[in-house]
Coordinates of C-alpha atoms and ligand atoms in Angstrom, one line a residue:
R1 CA 93.3 109.7 109.6
T2 CA 90.7 112.3 108.8
L3 CA 92.4 115.3 107.9
S4 CA 94.9 115.8 104.8
S5 CA 97.3 117.5 107.2
R6 CA 97.7 119.0 110.4
S7 CA 96.9 122.6 109.4
V8 CA 94.1 125.2 109.7
E9 CA 93.6 125.0 105.9
A10 CA 92.9 121.4 106.3
I11 CA 90.4 122.1 109.1
A12 CA 88.9 124.4 106.6
E13 CA 88.8 122.0 103.8
Y14 CA 87.2 119.5 106.2
I15 CA 84.5 122.0 107.1
K16 CA 83.8 123.0 103.8
D17 CA 83.4 119.5 102.4
G18 CA 80.4 119.7 104.5
R19 CA 81.1 116.8 106.8
P20 CA 81.0 118.5 110.2
K21 CA 77.4 119.2 111.4
N22 CA 78.1 118.8 115.1
I23 CA 81.1 121.2 116.1
V24 CA 81.7 121.1 119.8
V25 CA 83.6 124.3 121.0
M26 CA 85.3 124.7 124.2
T27 CA 86.5 128.0 125.6
G28 CA 88.3 129.7 128.4
A29 CA 89.5 133.0 129.8
G30 CA 91.6 133.3 126.9
I31 CA 89.0 134.2 124.4
S32 CA 88.2 137.3 126.5
T33 CA 91.5 138.8 127.2
S34 CA 91.2 141.1 124.1
A35 CA 87.8 142.3 125.3
G36 CA 89.7 143.7 128.4
I37 CA 89.1 140.9 130.9
P38 CA 92.2 139.4 132.4
D39 CA 92.7 135.5 132.3
F40 CA 93.6 133.7 135.5
R41 CA 96.9 132.0 134.8
S42 CA 98.9 134.0 132.5
K43 CA 102.2 134.9 134.1
D44 CA 102.2 138.7 134.3
T45 CA 98.7 139.8 133.2
G46 CA 96.6 136.9 134.8
L47 CA 94.3 137.6 137.6
Y48 CA 96.2 135.3 140.1
A49 CA 99.4 137.0 139.7
N50 CA 97.9 140.4 140.4
L51 CA 95.9 139.9 143.7
A52 CA 98.4 140.9 146.1
R53 CA 96.3 143.8 147.2
L54 CA 93.5 141.6 148.3
D55 CA 95.8 139.8 150.8
L56 CA 94.9 136.2 150.2
P57 CA 96.4 133.2 151.6
Y58 CA 96.7 131.7 148.1
P59 CA 95.2 133.4 144.8
E60 CA 92.4 130.7 144.0
A61 CA 91.0 131.6 147.6
V62 CA 89.1 134.4 146.0
F63 CA 87.1 131.9 144.3
D64 CA 87.1 129.3 147.2
I65 CA 83.7 128.7 148.9
S66 CA 85.1 128.1 152.3
Y67 CA 87.3 131.1 152.2
F68 CA 84.3 133.2 150.7
R69 CA 82.1 132.1 153.9
G70 CA 84.6 133.7 156.2
K71 CA 85.8 136.6 154.1
P72 CA 83.5 137.4 151.2
E73 CA 85.0 141.1 150.7
P74 CA 88.1 140.3 148.4
F75 CA 85.6 138.3 145.9
Y76 CA 83.5 141.5 145.9
V77 CA 86.4 143.8 145.2
L78 CA 87.0 141.7 142.2
A79 CA 83.3 141.3 141.2
K80 CA 83.2 145.1 140.8
E81 CA 86.0 144.7 138.2
L82 CA 84.7 141.6 136.6
Y83 CA 80.9 142.6 136.5
P84 CA 79.5 142.0 133.0
G85 CA 78.2 145.0 131.0
K86 CA 81.0 146.9 130.3
F87 CA 82.6 144.4 128.0
F88 CA 82.0 143.5 124.3
P89 CA 82.5 140.1 122.6
T90 CA 85.7 139.3 120.6
V91 CA 85.9 138.2 117.1
A92 CA 86.4 134.6 118.5
H93 CA 83.0 134.8 120.4
S94 CA 81.5 136.0 117.2
F95 CA 82.9 132.9 115.4
V96 CA 81.0 130.6 117.5
S97 CA 77.7 132.5 116.6
L98 CA 78.6 132.2 112.9
L99 CA 79.0 128.4 113.2
D100 CA 75.5 128.4 114.9
E101 CA 74.0 130.4 112.0
K102 CA 75.5 128.0 109.7
F103 CA 73.9 125.1 111.6
M104 CA 77.1 123.6 112.7
L105 CA 77.2 124.3 116.3
M106 CA 76.2 121.4 118.5
K107 CA 77.5 123.0 121.7
L108 CA 79.7 125.6 123.3
F109 CA 81.1 124.6 126.6
T110 CA 82.7 127.5 128.5
Q111 CA 84.4 128.0 131.6
N112 CA 83.9 131.9 131.5
I113 CA 81.5 133.9 133.5
D114 CA 81.6 136.9 131.5
C115 CA 78.2 136.1 129.6
L116 CA 80.1 137.3 126.5
E117 CA 79.0 134.3 124.4
R118 CA 75.4 135.3 124.8
R119 CA 76.2 138.9 123.9
A120 CA 77.8 137.6 120.8
G121 CA 74.5 135.9 119.7
V122 CA 75.1 132.4 120.6
P123 CA 71.6 131.1 121.6
D124 CA 71.2 130.1 125.3
D125 CA 70.3 126.6 124.6
K126 CA 73.5 126.1 122.6
I127 CA 75.7 127.3 125.7
I128 CA 76.9 125.2 128.7
E129 CA 78.3 127.6 131.3
A130 CA 80.5 125.1 133.0
H131 CA 81.5 127.3 135.7
G132 CA 78.1 129.2 136.0
S133 CA 77.9 133.0 135.2
F134 CA 77.0 136.3 136.8
A135 CA 73.7 136.1 135.3
T136 CA 72.0 135.2 138.4
Q137 CA 72.6 135.1 142.2
R138 CA 71.5 133.5 145.5
C139 CA 72.0 132.9 149.2
I140 CA 74.5 130.4 149.7
E141 CA 72.7 129.2 152.9
C142 CA 68.8 129.0 152.0
K143 CA 69.6 129.2 148.2
T144 CA 66.8 131.8 147.7
E145 CA 67.4 133.9 144.5
F146 CA 68.4 137.4 145.0
P147 CA 67.1 140.1 142.7
G148 CA 69.6 141.3 139.8
D149 CA 69.2 145.1 140.5
K150 CA 70.0 144.8 144.0
M151 CA 73.1 142.7 143.2
L152 CA 74.2 145.5 140.8
E153 CA 73.7 148.1 143.5
A154 CA 75.8 146.0 146.0
V155 CA 78.6 145.3 143.5
E156 CA 78.7 149.0 142.5
S157 CA 78.7 150.3 146.1
G158 CA 81.2 147.6 147.3
E159 CA 78.8 146.3 149.9
V160 CA 78.5 142.7 150.3
P161 CA 74.9 141.8 149.7
H162 CA 73.1 139.4 152.4
C163 CA 69.8 137.4 151.9
F164 CA 66.7 139.0 153.0
V165 CA 64.8 136.1 154.1
P166 CA 63.9 136.6 157.6
Q167 CA 66.3 134.9 160.2
C168 CA 68.7 133.8 157.3
N169 CA 70.9 136.7 156.4
G170 CA 73.1 134.4 154.7
L171 CA 75.8 135.8 152.2
V172 CA 74.8 136.2 148.6
K173 CA 77.1 135.0 145.7
P174 CA 76.6 135.0 142.0
D175 CA 75.9 131.7 140.4
I176 CA 79.6 131.1 139.6
V177 CA 81.1 127.9 140.3
F178 CA 83.7 128.2 143.3
F179 CA 86.2 125.7 144.2
G180 CA 84.6 123.5 146.6
E181 CA 81.4 123.5 144.7
G182 CA 80.0 121.1 142.0
L183 CA 79.4 122.0 138.5
P184 CA 75.9 122.7 137.2
D185 CA 73.6 119.7 136.2
S186 CA 73.7 121.1 132.7
F187 CA 77.4 120.2 132.5
F188 CA 76.8 116.5 133.4
Q189 CA 73.7 116.3 131.3
H190 CA 75.7 117.3 128.2
K191 CA 79.2 116.0 129.1
H192 CA 78.8 113.0 126.6
L193 CA 78.5 115.4 123.5
P194 CA 82.1 115.6 122.7
S195 CA 82.1 112.0 122.0
M196 CA 79.5 112.5 119.3
A197 CA 81.1 115.5 117.7
D198 CA 82.4 115.6 114.3
L199 CA 85.0 118.4 115.1
I200 CA 86.4 119.9 118.5
I201 CA 87.6 123.5 118.6
V202 CA 89.2 124.3 121.8
M203 CA 90.1 128.1 122.4
G204 CA 91.8 130.2 125.2
T205 CA 92.1 127.8 127.9
S206 CA 94.9 126.3 129.9
L207 CA 92.7 123.1 130.5
S208 CA 94.0 123.0 134.2
V209 CA 90.6 122.7 135.9
A210 CA 88.8 119.4 136.1
P211 CA 86.3 118.2 135.1
F212 CA 86.1 120.6 132.3
S213 CA 89.8 119.6 131.4
V214 CA 88.7 116.2 130.2
L215 CA 86.3 117.2 127.8
P216 CA 88.5 117.2 124.7
Q217 CA 89.8 113.8 125.4
L218 CA 86.2 112.6 125.3
A219 CA 86.4 113.1 121.6
A220 CA 86.5 109.9 119.3
E221 CA 90.0 109.0 118.2
D222 CA 89.3 110.0 114.5
T223 CA 87.6 113.2 115.4
P224 CA 89.6 116.3 114.4
R225 CA 90.4 118.7 117.2
L226 CA 91.7 122.2 116.6
L227 CA 93.5 124.1 119.4
I228 CA 93.9 127.8 119.3
N229 CA 95.7 128.9 122.1
K230 CA 99.0 130.8 123.0
E231 CA 100.5 127.6 124.5
C232 CA 99.8 123.9 123.8
V233 CA 97.6 122.4 126.6
G234 CA 96.0 119.3 127.7
D235 CA 97.0 116.3 125.4
F236 CA 96.8 118.1 122.0
G237 CA 99.2 116.9 119.7
S238 CA 99.0 113.4 120.9
R239 CA 96.4 112.4 118.1
P240 CA 97.0 112.2 114.3
D241 CA 94.1 114.6 113.6
D242 CA 95.1 117.2 116.3
V243 CA 95.9 120.7 114.8
V244 CA 97.7 123.1 117.2
L245 CA 97.6 126.7 116.3
L246 CA 99.9 128.6 118.8
D247 CA 98.3 132.1 118.1
D248 CA 96.2 134.7 119.7
C249 CA 92.5 133.7 119.6
D250 CA 91.3 136.4 117.4
S251 CA 94.1 136.0 115.1
G252 CA 94.0 132.4 114.8
I253 CA 90.1 132.6 114.2
R254 CA 90.7 135.0 111.4
K255 CA 93.2 132.7 109.6
L256 CA 90.4 129.9 110.0
A257 CA 87.8 132.2 108.6
D258 CA 90.2 133.3 105.8
A259 CA 90.8 129.6 105.0
L260 CA 86.8 129.0 105.1
G261 CA 86.2 132.2 103.0
W262 CA 83.9 133.4 105.8
R263 CA 86.2 136.5 106.8
D264 CA 83.8 139.2 105.5
E265 CA 80.8 137.4 107.3
L266 CA 82.6 137.1 110.3
E267 CA 83.8 140.8 110.5
S268 CA 80.3 142.1 109.8
M269 CA 78.9 139.8 112.4
W270 CA 81.4 140.9 115.0
S271 CA 80.9 144.7 114.1
E272 CA 77.1 144.7 114.4
Ligands
LIG1 P1 93.6 130.3 132.4 O1 94.0 131.6 132.7 O2 94.0 129.0 133.3 O3 94.2 129.9 130.8 C1 94.1 130.9 129.8 C2 94.7 130.3 128.6 O4 94.6 131.1 127.6 C3 96.1 130.2 128.8 O5 96.7 128.8 128.2 C4 96.7 131.3 128.0 O6 98.0 131.0 127.5 C5 95.7 131.4 126.8 N1 95.4 132.8 126.5 C6 95.5 133.9 127.1 N2 95.0 134.9 126.5 C7 95.1 134.4 125.0 C8 94.8 135.1 123.8 N3 94.4 136.4 123.6 N4 94.9 134.2 122.7 C9 95.1 132.8 122.8 N5 95.3 132.4 124.1 C10 95.4 133.1 125.1 O7 92.1 130.5 132.2 P2 91.0 129.1 132.0 O8 91.5 128.0 131.5 O9 89.7 129.7 131.4 O10 87.6 128.8 137.3 O11 90.8 128.8 133.6 C11 89.9 127.9 134.0 C12 89.3 128.0 135.3 O12 90.3 128.4 136.1 C13 88.4 129.3 135.2 O13 87.1 129.1 134.8 C14 88.4 129.7 136.7 C15 89.8 129.5 137.0 O14 90.0 129.2 138.5 C16 86.8 129.2 138.5 O15 86.9 130.4 138.9 C17 86.0 128.1 139.0
LIG2 ZN1 69.0 132.9 152.8

């Protein structure tokens, strides 16, 4: 066993001892809910429970590539609400940035498409956007990239953007990964990193979408794993060095920062 106990204090002790230099963080929609962006699967507040107005055959259809081909409008109704720009990073995002400043962050794997980890200062080359992002967009037929300013115009006016390559006129979609599409190459190129990590931190995800959901299991057996989430997910709790903190991401992160003596640093980083 690597940790002295299954507690946040023991994780802090382990970090302060200077052992972890290769921390891998994995995140999901739960780290952005306090920024005002709904998650997907929470029972009353999640996106999937609140899509009746879009008249979908099933909630996930809004992110399904075959459904989108036939009926892109519902996605664009949501895109207007979720489009990055009007949201600010949470203290949990800032913590990841702080880990990087302390040269401890190996990689951040995120399922989020809100670009808030970049906004919090995590460098691009440390972020694997496993489900893509709203940062770029392209035609789903000829794959030609579509300009960002034209995309913003389309999203704001509620009009579905189309490719302007002559004779194509295909639908344009942000480079977020829909159901029925493969994850980006960057995910598969870096998917082995959890096995080399000396600490895993998972926050704000139900770990219900594969292949992302298997990442925490790729950690070595004696690598401590910390989960900060409102509910226990995946196989957390099954290993001797698992620490499960059932808490709000922000308040859990503040507990960890307190135990580390990093609280002031964290708060000033967040308020910048
Ligand atoms: P989910 O909505 O499935 O899970 C969010 C998790 O975060 C749940 O376990 C919540 O209990 C927890 N949670 C919510 N708010 C929290 C908070 N403030 N503090 C702590 N925990 C909180 O979201 P993801 O796991 O990110 O994919 O969903 C994975 C993928 O499913 C998404 O990337 C998206 C979706 O379909 C695609 O669209 C391709
Ligand atoms: Zn095209």
